[in-house]
């Protein structure tokens, strides 16, 4: 090992200064690259904790993460807070305990802030209205399809004069998740939620708009269409109820999933009001009665032409009081009499006043269609075989269906039951489990493997060849300088001449190398040795020292 190090150092010293500097820079860059690869492989993957966080919320989140001891980093380009992928859910739960992030919408927390001594009533009212808008926005944002919501309330000051009063209005801006939408029922729920939270706010004065600028609420523009939509929903609900009744009644007999029922209900939504007043003549009652009778009779006592003579009573006449019965009885038989009688009777009769409002949504007609799968049986080979139901079975099914829906032939209800073989449903493939490449820990292992592979390539592909090249050059240089002997005698011993002289280079070890020199004489070998001494006297001195040590 020491010999290899010495050879490597000798080879490095034998290089020119410029190449030595380049080699040192290359080695430093290789080591730095290896360290960077190792650090990159050990660095975990980071994921965005929350997107679109405000500066205030981001600061609060960072403080909470520091208190919880969760590692994080901030993206310099976007400012997003990122945490390790394996600790994403844990970090979100830790933040949820502290109520973070709060979001841009502030609720009644505004009222908890300290107010100055000189705060006016206008500022207090505006702060309360802003808090109410924030609370409504938070509530609407809890809907499944809504990401965020903003509310703008226009609440005028109430006036004691009716003609000067203005109704409050509200505008709702909802930011929906990508690919989601709100149906009419959800929009109506938002409208009624806002109108119920603000005094004197009517639902028709609430406007709902999505992030695309689409108007979702139509207010009271078409009340008739809104009523039609409600009627359609009621009709569909009634039809589904009838179909469920049929399935629940027949499926235990024919098998689950082997009955298909469809009901078409024609409903009458006409609203009728009727007022009726009736008397019962069989129950009279006398309330009051008034009777008046008049009688009058004519005689000679006071008859004739008015005058002095007619007013004189006859001789022997007697004065009788008017209305005396004796005078009426003594009257002459032929004298005419007048009599009248009047009676007024008031009766109370049994009187009934009724106001009737007929119910809407009554069933006019039902059209029912039912399809039943074949009967399941086994053949001779114990394999499933479908057989049609008999006429008696279909008749029983018909009777049960009529009873289930309240069949009424008088109003025109129809029912058709058909027996047919169902096509087997396609096999639903099971949801595949996440592949190995989708697991979060796979990428960490892959990074570490790539880092280790890069380090191995750097060691065995770059550093080792360089060190080997330096060791070979150092060994070659040491071999040249350690031994330089004339090979003329050796050549003569073998029967060679002067032209067969060789230079033998040997080091201090058992390794020897022989360089076949040019076939020249003694003078030429001497000149070669002199030139070597001039070029590198230190190495020649080392060779001589080794010779002396070996011979001694």
PDB file of C-alpha atoms in Angstrom, residues 48-346:
ATOM      1  CA  UNK A  48     -46.976  22.161  -0.849  1.00  0.00           C
ATOM      2  CA  UNK A  49     -48.805  22.348   2.471  1.00  0.00           C
ATOM      3  CA  UNK A  50     -51.508  24.855   1.444  1.00  0.00           C
ATOM      4  CA  UNK A  51     -51.818  26.692  -1.838  1.00  0.00           C
ATOM      5  CA  UNK A  52     -52.667  30.391  -2.215  1.00  0.00           C
ATOM      6  CA  UNK A  53     -51.885  31.357   1.367  1.00  0.00           C
ATOM      7  CA  UNK A  54     -51.829  35.023   2.246  1.00  0.00           C
ATOM      8  CA  UNK A  55     -48.795  36.616   3.849  1.00  0.00           C
ATOM      9  CA  UNK A  56     -50.467  36.753   7.243  1.00  0.00           C
ATOM     10  CA  UNK A  57     -51.653  33.149   7.106  1.00  0.00           C
ATOM     11  CA  UNK A  58     -48.256  31.981   5.836  1.00  0.00           C
ATOM     12  CA  UNK A  59     -46.522  33.647   8.780  1.00  0.00           C
ATOM     13  CA  UNK A  60     -48.883  32.042  11.261  1.00  0.00           C
ATOM     14  CA  UNK A  61     -48.410  28.643   9.607  1.00  0.00           C
ATOM     15  CA  UNK A  62     -44.622  28.962   9.744  1.00  0.00           C
ATOM     16  CA  UNK A  63     -44.738  29.851  13.455  1.00  0.00           C
ATOM     17  CA  UNK A  64     -47.003  26.880  14.190  1.00  0.00           C
ATOM     18  CA  UNK A  65     -44.708  24.510  12.255  1.00  0.00           C
ATOM     19  CA  UNK A  66     -41.678  25.759  14.157  1.00  0.00           C
ATOM     20  CA  UNK A  67     -43.442  25.213  17.487  1.00  0.00           C
ATOM     21  CA  UNK A  68     -44.469  21.701  16.422  1.00  0.00           C
ATOM     22  CA  UNK A  69     -40.935  20.788  15.320  1.00  0.00           C
ATOM     23  CA  UNK A  70     -41.995  19.955  11.752  1.00  0.00           C
ATOM     24  CA  UNK A  71     -39.368  20.577   9.083  1.00  0.00           C
ATOM     25  CA  UNK A  72     -40.460  22.856   6.276  1.00  0.00           C
ATOM     26  CA  UNK A  73     -39.087  25.105   3.607  1.00  0.00           C
ATOM     27  CA  UNK A  74     -40.402  28.088   1.681  1.00  0.00           C
ATOM     28  CA  UNK A  75     -40.305  28.164  -2.096  1.00  0.00           C
ATOM     29  CA  UNK A  76     -38.419  31.278  -3.102  1.00  0.00           C
ATOM     30  CA  UNK A  77     -40.290  31.601  -6.407  1.00  0.00           C
ATOM     31  CA  UNK A  78     -43.894  31.260  -5.222  1.00  0.00           C
ATOM     32  CA  UNK A  79     -43.593  31.730  -1.461  1.00  0.00           C
ATOM     33  CA  UNK A  80     -45.466  28.483  -0.818  1.00  0.00           C
ATOM     34  CA  UNK A  81     -44.833  26.636   2.439  1.00  0.00           C
ATOM     35  CA  UNK A  82     -43.679  23.060   1.775  1.00  0.00           C
ATOM     36  CA  UNK A  83     -43.294  20.105   4.147  1.00  0.00           C
ATOM     37  CA  UNK A  84     -42.081  16.542   3.747  1.00  0.00           C
ATOM     38  CA  UNK A  85     -44.439  14.345   1.765  1.00  0.00           C
ATOM     39  CA  UNK A  86     -44.546  11.709   4.476  1.00  0.00           C
ATOM     40  CA  UNK A  87     -45.584  14.299   7.100  1.00  0.00           C
ATOM     41  CA  UNK A  88     -48.133  16.233   5.048  1.00  0.00           C
ATOM     42  CA  UNK A  89     -51.276  14.979   6.783  1.00  0.00           C
ATOM     43  CA  UNK A  90     -49.646  15.179  10.197  1.00  0.00           C
ATOM     44  CA  UNK A  91     -48.735  18.815   9.596  1.00  0.00           C
ATOM     45  CA  UNK A  92     -52.266  19.665   8.465  1.00  0.00           C
ATOM     46  CA  UNK A  93     -53.758  18.067  11.574  1.00  0.00           C
ATOM     47  CA  UNK A  94     -51.368  19.994  13.797  1.00  0.00           C
ATOM     48  CA  UNK A  95     -52.366  23.242  12.116  1.00  0.00           C
ATOM     49  CA  UNK A  96     -56.060  22.374  12.310  1.00  0.00           C
ATOM     50  CA  UNK A  97     -55.771  22.141  16.099  1.00  0.00           C
ATOM     51  CA  UNK A  98     -54.697  25.797  16.146  1.00  0.00           C
ATOM     52  CA  UNK A  99     -57.405  26.827  13.679  1.00  0.00           C
ATOM     53  CA  UNK A 100     -54.978  27.527  10.852  1.00  0.00           C
ATOM     54  CA  UNK A 101     -55.071  28.742   8.216  1.00  0.00           C
ATOM     55  CA  UNK A 102     -57.709  31.305   9.062  1.00  0.00           C
ATOM     56  CA  UNK A 103     -58.135  32.575   5.512  1.00  0.00           C
ATOM     57  CA  UNK A 104     -58.756  36.104   4.345  1.00  0.00           C
ATOM     58  CA  UNK A 105     -62.323  36.147   5.679  1.00  0.00           C
ATOM     59  CA  UNK A 106     -62.473  37.476   9.211  1.00  0.00           C
ATOM     60  CA  UNK A 107     -65.577  36.766  11.246  1.00  0.00           C
ATOM     61  CA  UNK A 108     -66.625  37.984  14.638  1.00  0.00           C
ATOM     62  CA  UNK A 109     -62.951  38.027  15.645  1.00  0.00           C
ATOM     63  CA  UNK A 110     -63.033  41.628  14.460  1.00  0.00           C
ATOM     64  CA  UNK A 111     -65.295  42.494  17.360  1.00  0.00           C
ATOM     65  CA  UNK A 112     -62.764  41.106  19.838  1.00  0.00           C
ATOM     66  CA  UNK A 113     -60.107  43.570  18.799  1.00  0.00           C
ATOM     67  CA  UNK A 114     -59.587  46.620  20.934  1.00  0.00           C
ATOM     68  CA  UNK A 115     -61.333  49.746  19.784  1.00  0.00           C
ATOM     69  CA  UNK A 116     -60.135  53.228  20.283  1.00  0.00           C
ATOM     70  CA  UNK A 117     -61.801  55.569  22.708  1.00  0.00           C
ATOM     71  CA  UNK A 118     -63.031  57.827  19.948  1.00  0.00           C
ATOM     72  CA  UNK A 119     -64.501  55.116  17.683  1.00  0.00           C
ATOM     73  CA  UNK A 120     -67.700  56.383  16.086  1.00  0.00           C
ATOM     74  CA  UNK A 121     -70.939  54.485  15.742  1.00  0.00           C
ATOM     75  CA  UNK A 122     -70.438  54.355  11.975  1.00  0.00           C
ATOM     76  CA  UNK A 123     -67.136  52.497  12.402  1.00  0.00           C
ATOM     77  CA  UNK A 124     -68.737  50.064  14.846  1.00  0.00           C
ATOM     78  CA  UNK A 125     -71.607  49.396  12.449  1.00  0.00           C
ATOM     79  CA  UNK A 126     -69.218  48.878   9.530  1.00  0.00           C
ATOM     80  CA  UNK A 127     -67.094  46.514  11.621  1.00  0.00           C
ATOM     81  CA  UNK A 128     -70.123  44.475  12.620  1.00  0.00           C
ATOM     82  CA  UNK A 129     -71.270  44.282   8.994  1.00  0.00           C
ATOM     83  CA  UNK A 130     -67.780  43.169   7.916  1.00  0.00           C
ATOM     84  CA  UNK A 131     -67.774  40.505  10.623  1.00  0.00           C
ATOM     85  CA  UNK A 132     -71.195  39.288   9.490  1.00  0.00           C
ATOM     86  CA  UNK A 133     -69.975  39.049   5.892  1.00  0.00           C
ATOM     87  CA  UNK A 134     -66.953  37.028   7.014  1.00  0.00           C
ATOM     88  CA  UNK A 135     -69.066  34.604   9.024  1.00  0.00           C
ATOM     89  CA  UNK A 136     -71.456  34.058   6.122  1.00  0.00           C
ATOM     90  CA  UNK A 137     -68.501  33.491   3.784  1.00  0.00           C
ATOM     91  CA  UNK A 138     -67.076  30.863   6.124  1.00  0.00           C
ATOM     92  CA  UNK A 139     -70.417  29.110   6.378  1.00  0.00           C
ATOM     93  CA  UNK A 140     -70.912  28.970   2.609  1.00  0.00           C
ATOM     94  CA  UNK A 141     -67.317  27.760   2.139  1.00  0.00           C
ATOM     95  CA  UNK A 142     -68.150  24.651   4.170  1.00  0.00           C
ATOM     96  CA  UNK A 143     -70.256  23.358   1.277  1.00  0.00           C
ATOM     97  CA  UNK A 144     -68.656  20.451  -0.519  1.00  0.00           C
ATOM     98  CA  UNK A 145     -68.333  22.107  -3.942  1.00  0.00           C
ATOM     99  CA  UNK A 146     -67.353  25.594  -2.710  1.00  0.00           C
ATOM    100  CA  UNK A 147     -63.713  26.479  -2.119  1.00  0.00           C
ATOM    101  CA  UNK A 148     -64.099  30.063  -0.905  1.00  0.00           C
ATOM    102  CA  UNK A 149     -66.926  32.596  -0.761  1.00  0.00           C
ATOM    103  CA  UNK A 150     -67.219  36.330  -0.313  1.00  0.00           C
ATOM    104  CA  UNK A 151     -70.312  38.234   0.751  1.00  0.00           C
ATOM    105  CA  UNK A 152     -71.168  41.891   0.132  1.00  0.00           C
ATOM    106  CA  UNK A 153     -74.088  43.277   2.112  1.00  0.00           C
ATOM    107  CA  UNK A 154     -75.827  46.544   1.305  1.00  0.00           C
ATOM    108  CA  UNK A 155     -77.867  47.360   4.405  1.00  0.00           C
ATOM    109  CA  UNK A 156     -79.454  50.847   4.257  1.00  0.00           C
ATOM    110  CA  UNK A 157     -80.277  52.781   7.364  1.00  0.00           C
ATOM    111  CA  UNK A 158     -83.821  52.196   8.529  1.00  0.00           C
ATOM    112  CA  UNK A 159     -86.168  55.185   8.252  1.00  0.00           C
ATOM    113  CA  UNK A 160     -89.307  55.858  10.249  1.00  0.00           C
ATOM    114  CA  UNK A 161     -91.107  56.883   7.046  1.00  0.00           C
ATOM    115  CA  UNK A 162     -92.428  53.963   5.006  1.00  0.00           C
ATOM    116  CA  UNK A 163     -92.005  55.639   1.640  1.00  0.00           C
ATOM    117  CA  UNK A 164     -88.336  56.353   2.348  1.00  0.00           C
ATOM    118  CA  UNK A 165     -87.412  52.830   3.386  1.00  0.00           C
ATOM    119  CA  UNK A 166     -85.043  50.822   1.180  1.00  0.00           C
ATOM    120  CA  UNK A 167     -84.702  47.075   1.257  1.00  0.00           C
ATOM    121  CA  UNK A 168     -81.294  45.503   1.969  1.00  0.00           C
ATOM    122  CA  UNK A 169     -79.536  43.528  -0.751  1.00  0.00           C
ATOM    123  CA  UNK A 170     -76.688  41.005  -0.822  1.00  0.00           C
ATOM    124  CA  UNK A 171     -74.193  39.696  -3.365  1.00  0.00           C
ATOM    125  CA  UNK A 172     -72.476  36.322  -3.017  1.00  0.00           C
ATOM    126  CA  UNK A 173     -69.308  35.418  -4.925  1.00  0.00           C
ATOM    127  CA  UNK A 174     -68.449  31.701  -4.775  1.00  0.00           C
ATOM    128  CA  UNK A 175     -65.193  30.159  -5.954  1.00  0.00           C
ATOM    129  CA  UNK A 176     -65.926  26.546  -6.884  1.00  0.00           C
ATOM    130  CA  UNK A 177     -63.480  23.684  -7.054  1.00  0.00           C
ATOM    131  CA  UNK A 178     -62.229  22.730 -10.499  1.00  0.00           C
ATOM    132  CA  UNK A 179     -64.752  20.598 -12.379  1.00  0.00           C
ATOM    133  CA  UNK A 180     -67.601  21.116  -9.884  1.00  0.00           C
ATOM    134  CA  UNK A 181     -70.820  23.095 -10.030  1.00  0.00           C
ATOM    135  CA  UNK A 182     -73.857  23.996  -7.933  1.00  0.00           C
ATOM    136  CA  UNK A 183     -77.334  22.758  -8.781  1.00  0.00           C
ATOM    137  CA  UNK A 184     -80.511  24.774  -8.330  1.00  0.00           C
ATOM    138  CA  UNK A 185     -81.237  23.386  -4.879  1.00  0.00           C
ATOM    139  CA  UNK A 186     -77.786  24.313  -3.582  1.00  0.00           C
ATOM    140  CA  UNK A 187     -78.052  27.829  -5.018  1.00  0.00           C
ATOM    141  CA  UNK A 188     -81.480  28.218  -3.400  1.00  0.00           C
ATOM    142  CA  UNK A 189     -79.994  27.009  -0.108  1.00  0.00           C
ATOM    143  CA  UNK A 190     -77.268  29.684  -0.284  1.00  0.00           C
ATOM    144  CA  UNK A 191     -79.854  32.359  -1.090  1.00  0.00           C
ATOM    145  CA  UNK A 192     -82.100  31.424   1.817  1.00  0.00           C
ATOM    146  CA  UNK A 193     -79.122  31.082   4.152  1.00  0.00           C
ATOM    147  CA  UNK A 194     -78.033  34.649   3.459  1.00  0.00           C
ATOM    148  CA  UNK A 195     -81.553  36.089   3.533  1.00  0.00           C
ATOM    149  CA  UNK A 196     -82.286  34.395   6.845  1.00  0.00           C
ATOM    150  CA  UNK A 197     -79.126  35.799   8.409  1.00  0.00           C
ATOM    151  CA  UNK A 198     -79.789  39.457   7.607  1.00  0.00           C
ATOM    152  CA  UNK A 199     -82.885  41.223   8.972  1.00  0.00           C
ATOM    153  CA  UNK A 200     -85.462  42.387   6.412  1.00  0.00           C
ATOM    154  CA  UNK A 201     -83.520  40.763   3.540  1.00  0.00           C
ATOM    155  CA  UNK A 202     -85.732  39.011   1.006  1.00  0.00           C
ATOM    156  CA  UNK A 203     -84.513  36.011  -1.003  1.00  0.00           C
ATOM    157  CA  UNK A 204     -85.198  37.764  -4.294  1.00  0.00           C
ATOM    158  CA  UNK A 205     -82.689  40.474  -3.314  1.00  0.00           C
ATOM    159  CA  UNK A 206     -79.784  38.003  -3.050  1.00  0.00           C
ATOM    160  CA  UNK A 207     -77.517  37.500  -6.072  1.00  0.00           C
ATOM    161  CA  UNK A 208     -75.153  34.535  -6.413  1.00  0.00           C
ATOM    162  CA  UNK A 209     -72.292  34.587  -8.950  1.00  0.00           C
ATOM    163  CA  UNK A 210     -69.501  32.049  -9.513  1.00  0.00           C
ATOM    164  CA  UNK A 211     -65.845  32.721 -10.307  1.00  0.00           C
ATOM    165  CA  UNK A 212     -66.565  32.555 -14.029  1.00  0.00           C
ATOM    166  CA  UNK A 213     -69.038  35.449 -13.873  1.00  0.00           C
ATOM    167  CA  UNK A 214     -72.061  33.185 -14.325  1.00  0.00           C
ATOM    168  CA  UNK A 215     -75.266  34.266 -12.600  1.00  0.00           C
ATOM    169  CA  UNK A 216     -76.504  31.331 -10.561  1.00  0.00           C
ATOM    170  CA  UNK A 217     -79.569  32.880  -8.902  1.00  0.00           C
ATOM    171  CA  UNK A 218     -82.480  34.258 -10.890  1.00  0.00           C
ATOM    172  CA  UNK A 219     -84.312  35.830  -7.948  1.00  0.00           C
ATOM    173  CA  UNK A 220     -88.017  36.288  -8.531  1.00  0.00           C
ATOM    174  CA  UNK A 221     -87.693  36.765 -12.270  1.00  0.00           C
ATOM    175  CA  UNK A 222     -89.899  33.787 -13.017  1.00  0.00           C
ATOM    176  CA  UNK A 223     -91.849  32.521 -10.039  1.00  0.00           C
ATOM    177  CA  UNK A 224     -93.968  30.341 -12.279  1.00  0.00           C
ATOM    178  CA  UNK A 225     -90.911  28.461 -13.509  1.00  0.00           C
ATOM    179  CA  UNK A 226     -89.717  27.987  -9.918  1.00  0.00           C
ATOM    180  CA  UNK A 227     -93.085  26.499  -9.036  1.00  0.00           C
ATOM    181  CA  UNK A 228     -92.877  24.245 -12.056  1.00  0.00           C
ATOM    182  CA  UNK A 229     -89.468  23.013 -10.948  1.00  0.00           C
ATOM    183  CA  UNK A 230     -90.867  22.215  -7.504  1.00  0.00           C
ATOM    184  CA  UNK A 231     -93.793  20.392  -9.029  1.00  0.00           C
ATOM    185  CA  UNK A 232     -91.473  18.375 -11.262  1.00  0.00           C
ATOM    186  CA  UNK A 233     -89.356  17.378  -8.249  1.00  0.00           C
ATOM    187  CA  UNK A 234     -92.486  16.298  -6.381  1.00  0.00           C
ATOM    188  CA  UNK A 235     -93.670  14.303  -9.394  1.00  0.00           C
ATOM    189  CA  UNK A 236     -90.323  12.524  -9.678  1.00  0.00           C
ATOM    190  CA  UNK A 237     -90.282  11.770  -5.969  1.00  0.00           C
ATOM    191  CA  UNK A 238     -93.780  10.268  -6.128  1.00  0.00           C
ATOM    192  CA  UNK A 239     -92.869   8.106  -9.131  1.00  0.00           C
ATOM    193  CA  UNK A 240     -89.728   6.828  -7.422  1.00  0.00           C
ATOM    194  CA  UNK A 241     -91.765   6.042  -4.322  1.00  0.00           C
ATOM    195  CA  UNK A 242     -94.201   3.927  -6.341  1.00  0.00           C
ATOM    196  CA  UNK A 243     -91.330   2.148  -8.144  1.00  0.00           C
ATOM    197  CA  UNK A 244     -89.627   1.383  -4.825  1.00  0.00           C
ATOM    198  CA  UNK A 245     -92.832  -0.096  -3.472  1.00  0.00           C
ATOM    199  CA  UNK A 246     -93.077  -2.443  -6.431  1.00  0.00           C
ATOM    200  CA  UNK A 247     -89.448  -3.562  -6.161  1.00  0.00           C
ATOM    201  CA  UNK A 248     -89.624  -4.091  -2.406  1.00  0.00           C
ATOM    202  CA  UNK A 249     -92.722  -6.230  -2.883  1.00  0.00           C
ATOM    203  CA  UNK A 250     -91.524  -8.401  -5.792  1.00  0.00           C
ATOM    204  CA  UNK A 251     -87.779  -8.751  -5.197  1.00  0.00           C
ATOM    205  CA  UNK A 252     -88.179 -11.188  -2.257  1.00  0.00           C
ATOM    206  CA  UNK A 253     -90.114 -13.451  -4.626  1.00  0.00           C
ATOM    207  CA  UNK A 254     -88.160 -13.226  -7.894  1.00  0.00           C
ATOM    208  CA  UNK A 255     -84.729 -12.270  -6.483  1.00  0.00           C
ATOM    209  CA  UNK A 256     -82.769  -9.129  -5.768  1.00  0.00           C
ATOM    210  CA  UNK A 257     -81.929  -7.055  -8.817  1.00  0.00           C
ATOM    211  CA  UNK A 258     -84.273  -9.006 -11.078  1.00  0.00           C
ATOM    212  CA  UNK A 259     -87.159  -6.535 -11.135  1.00  0.00           C
ATOM    213  CA  UNK A 260     -87.298  -3.290 -13.072  1.00  0.00           C
ATOM    214  CA  UNK A 261     -90.256  -0.989 -12.424  1.00  0.00           C
ATOM    215  CA  UNK A 262     -91.125   2.370 -13.953  1.00  0.00           C
ATOM    216  CA  UNK A 263     -94.093   4.532 -13.007  1.00  0.00           C
ATOM    217  CA  UNK A 264     -95.396   7.556 -14.898  1.00  0.00           C
ATOM    218  CA  UNK A 265     -97.714   9.664 -12.736  1.00  0.00           C
ATOM    219  CA  UNK A 266     -99.892  12.434 -14.159  1.00  0.00           C
ATOM    220  CA  UNK A 267    -100.622  14.894 -11.363  1.00  0.00           C
ATOM    221  CA  UNK A 268    -103.073  17.770 -11.134  1.00  0.00           C
ATOM    222  CA  UNK A 269    -101.536  20.838  -9.503  1.00  0.00           C
ATOM    223  CA  UNK A 270    -104.605  23.031 -10.000  1.00  0.00           C
ATOM    224  CA  UNK A 271    -105.429  25.031  -6.867  1.00  0.00           C
ATOM    225  CA  UNK A 272    -109.201  25.376  -6.332  1.00  0.00           C
ATOM    226  CA  UNK A 273    -110.933  27.380  -3.595  1.00  0.00           C
ATOM    227  CA  UNK A 274    -114.713  27.162  -3.044  1.00  0.00           C
ATOM    228  CA  UNK A 275    -117.055  29.014  -0.648  1.00  0.00           C
ATOM    229  CA  UNK A 276    -120.580  27.607  -0.047  1.00  0.00           C
ATOM    230  CA  UNK A 277    -123.526  28.884   2.026  1.00  0.00           C
ATOM    231  CA  UNK A 278    -126.425  26.456   2.655  1.00  0.00           C
ATOM    232  CA  UNK A 279    -129.731  26.497   4.663  1.00  0.00           C
ATOM    233  CA  UNK A 280    -131.551  23.564   6.176  1.00  0.00           C
ATOM    234  CA  UNK A 281    -135.326  24.067   5.800  1.00  0.00           C
ATOM    235  CA  UNK A 282    -136.119  21.127   8.046  1.00  0.00           C
ATOM    236  CA  UNK A 283    -134.954  22.938  11.167  1.00  0.00           C
ATOM    237  CA  UNK A 284    -136.866  26.285  11.341  1.00  0.00           C
ATOM    238  CA  UNK A 285    -137.080  28.266  14.577  1.00  0.00           C
ATOM    239  CA  UNK A 286    -139.538  31.154  15.269  1.00  0.00           C
ATOM    240  CA  UNK A 287    -137.567  34.119  16.372  1.00  0.00           C
ATOM    241  CA  UNK A 288    -140.292  36.898  16.610  1.00  0.00           C
ATOM    242  CA  UNK A 289    -143.954  37.473  15.642  1.00  0.00           C
ATOM    243  CA  UNK A 290    -146.080  40.648  15.297  1.00  0.00           C
ATOM    244  CA  UNK A 291    -149.946  40.480  14.806  1.00  0.00           C
ATOM    245  CA  UNK A 292    -152.224  43.479  14.015  1.00  0.00           C
ATOM    246  CA  UNK A 293    -156.145  43.343  13.686  1.00  0.00           C
ATOM    247  CA  UNK A 294    -158.577  46.146  12.620  1.00  0.00           C
ATOM    248  CA  UNK A 295    -162.487  46.072  12.737  1.00  0.00           C
ATOM    249  CA  UNK A 296    -164.971  48.826  11.587  1.00  0.00           C
ATOM    250  CA  UNK A 297    -168.935  48.983  11.226  1.00  0.00           C
ATOM    251  CA  UNK A 298    -171.327  51.576   9.474  1.00  0.00           C
ATOM    252  CA  UNK A 299    -174.738  52.817  10.992  1.00  0.00           C
ATOM    253  CA  UNK A 300    -177.222  55.696  10.704  1.00  0.00           C
ATOM    254  CA  UNK A 301    -175.924  57.439  13.733  1.00  0.00           C
ATOM    255  CA  UNK A 302    -173.074  59.020  11.901  1.00  0.00           C
ATOM    256  CA  UNK A 303    -174.005  58.730   8.268  1.00  0.00           C
ATOM    257  CA  UNK A 304    -175.203  61.032   5.601  1.00  0.00           C
ATOM    258  CA  UNK A 305    -174.007  64.320   4.278  1.00  0.00           C
ATOM    259  CA  UNK A 306    -172.126  66.314   6.816  1.00  0.00           C
ATOM    260  CA  UNK A 307    -174.054  69.362   7.915  1.00  0.00           C
ATOM    261  CA  UNK A 308    -176.210  70.786  10.655  1.00  0.00           C
ATOM    262  CA  UNK A 309    -179.089  68.412  10.154  1.00  0.00           C
ATOM    263  CA  UNK A 310    -177.005  65.338   9.903  1.00  0.00           C
ATOM    264  CA  UNK A 311    -175.193  66.180  13.040  1.00  0.00           C
ATOM    265  CA  UNK A 312    -178.353  66.372  15.067  1.00  0.00           C
ATOM    266  CA  UNK A 313    -179.227  63.183  16.860  1.00  0.00           C
ATOM    267  CA  UNK A 314    -182.603  61.655  16.234  1.00  0.00           C
ATOM    268  CA  UNK A 315    -185.245  61.539  18.820  1.00  0.00           C
ATOM    269  CA  UNK A 316    -184.976  58.780  21.354  1.00  0.00           C
ATOM    270  CA  UNK A 317    -181.408  58.000  20.305  1.00  0.00           C
ATOM    271  CA  UNK A 318    -178.813  56.841  22.780  1.00  0.00           C
ATOM    272  CA  UNK A 319    -175.167  57.728  22.706  1.00  0.00           C
ATOM    273  CA  UNK A 320    -172.820  54.740  22.595  1.00  0.00           C
ATOM    274  CA  UNK A 321    -169.127  54.663  22.940  1.00  0.00           C
ATOM    275  CA  UNK A 322    -167.095  53.528  19.944  1.00  0.00           C
ATOM    276  CA  UNK A 323    -165.998  49.950  20.116  1.00  0.00           C
ATOM    277  CA  UNK A 324    -168.759  48.953  22.544  1.00  0.00           C
ATOM    278  CA  UNK A 325    -169.682  45.320  21.842  1.00  0.00           C
ATOM    279  CA  UNK A 326    -173.307  46.007  22.659  1.00  0.00           C
ATOM    280  CA  UNK A 327    -173.470  48.636  20.003  1.00  0.00           C
ATOM    281  CA  UNK A 328    -171.901  46.244  17.507  1.00  0.00           C
ATOM    282  CA  UNK A 329    -174.413  43.562  18.434  1.00  0.00           C
ATOM    283  CA  UNK A 330    -177.372  45.961  18.202  1.00  0.00           C
ATOM    284  CA  UNK A 331    -176.434  47.159  14.796  1.00  0.00           C
ATOM    285  CA  UNK A 332    -178.746  46.497  12.016  1.00  0.00           C
ATOM    286  CA  UNK A 333    -178.230  43.249  10.219  1.00  0.00           C
ATOM    287  CA  UNK A 334    -177.854  44.804   6.880  1.00  0.00           C
ATOM    288  CA  UNK A 335    -175.162  47.248   7.897  1.00  0.00           C
ATOM    289  CA  UNK A 336    -171.717  46.355   6.321  1.00  0.00           C
ATOM    290  CA  UNK A 337    -168.604  45.778   8.544  1.00  0.00           C
ATOM    291  CA  UNK A 338    -164.748  45.996   7.798  1.00  0.00           C
ATOM    292  CA  UNK A 339    -162.138  43.699   9.433  1.00  0.00           C
ATOM    293  CA  UNK A 340    -158.324  43.316   8.756  1.00  0.00           C
ATOM    294  CA  UNK A 341    -155.598  41.255  10.379  1.00  0.00           C
ATOM    295  CA  UNK A 342    -151.812  41.436   9.783  1.00  0.00           C
ATOM    296  CA  UNK A 343    -149.047  39.237  11.268  1.00  0.00           C
ATOM    297  CA  UNK A 344    -145.275  39.327  10.799  1.00  0.00           C
ATOM    298  CA  UNK A 345    -143.220  36.262  11.846  1.00  0.00           C
ATOM    299  CA  UNK A 346    -139.366  36.033  11.786  1.00  0.00           C
TER     300      UNK A 346
END
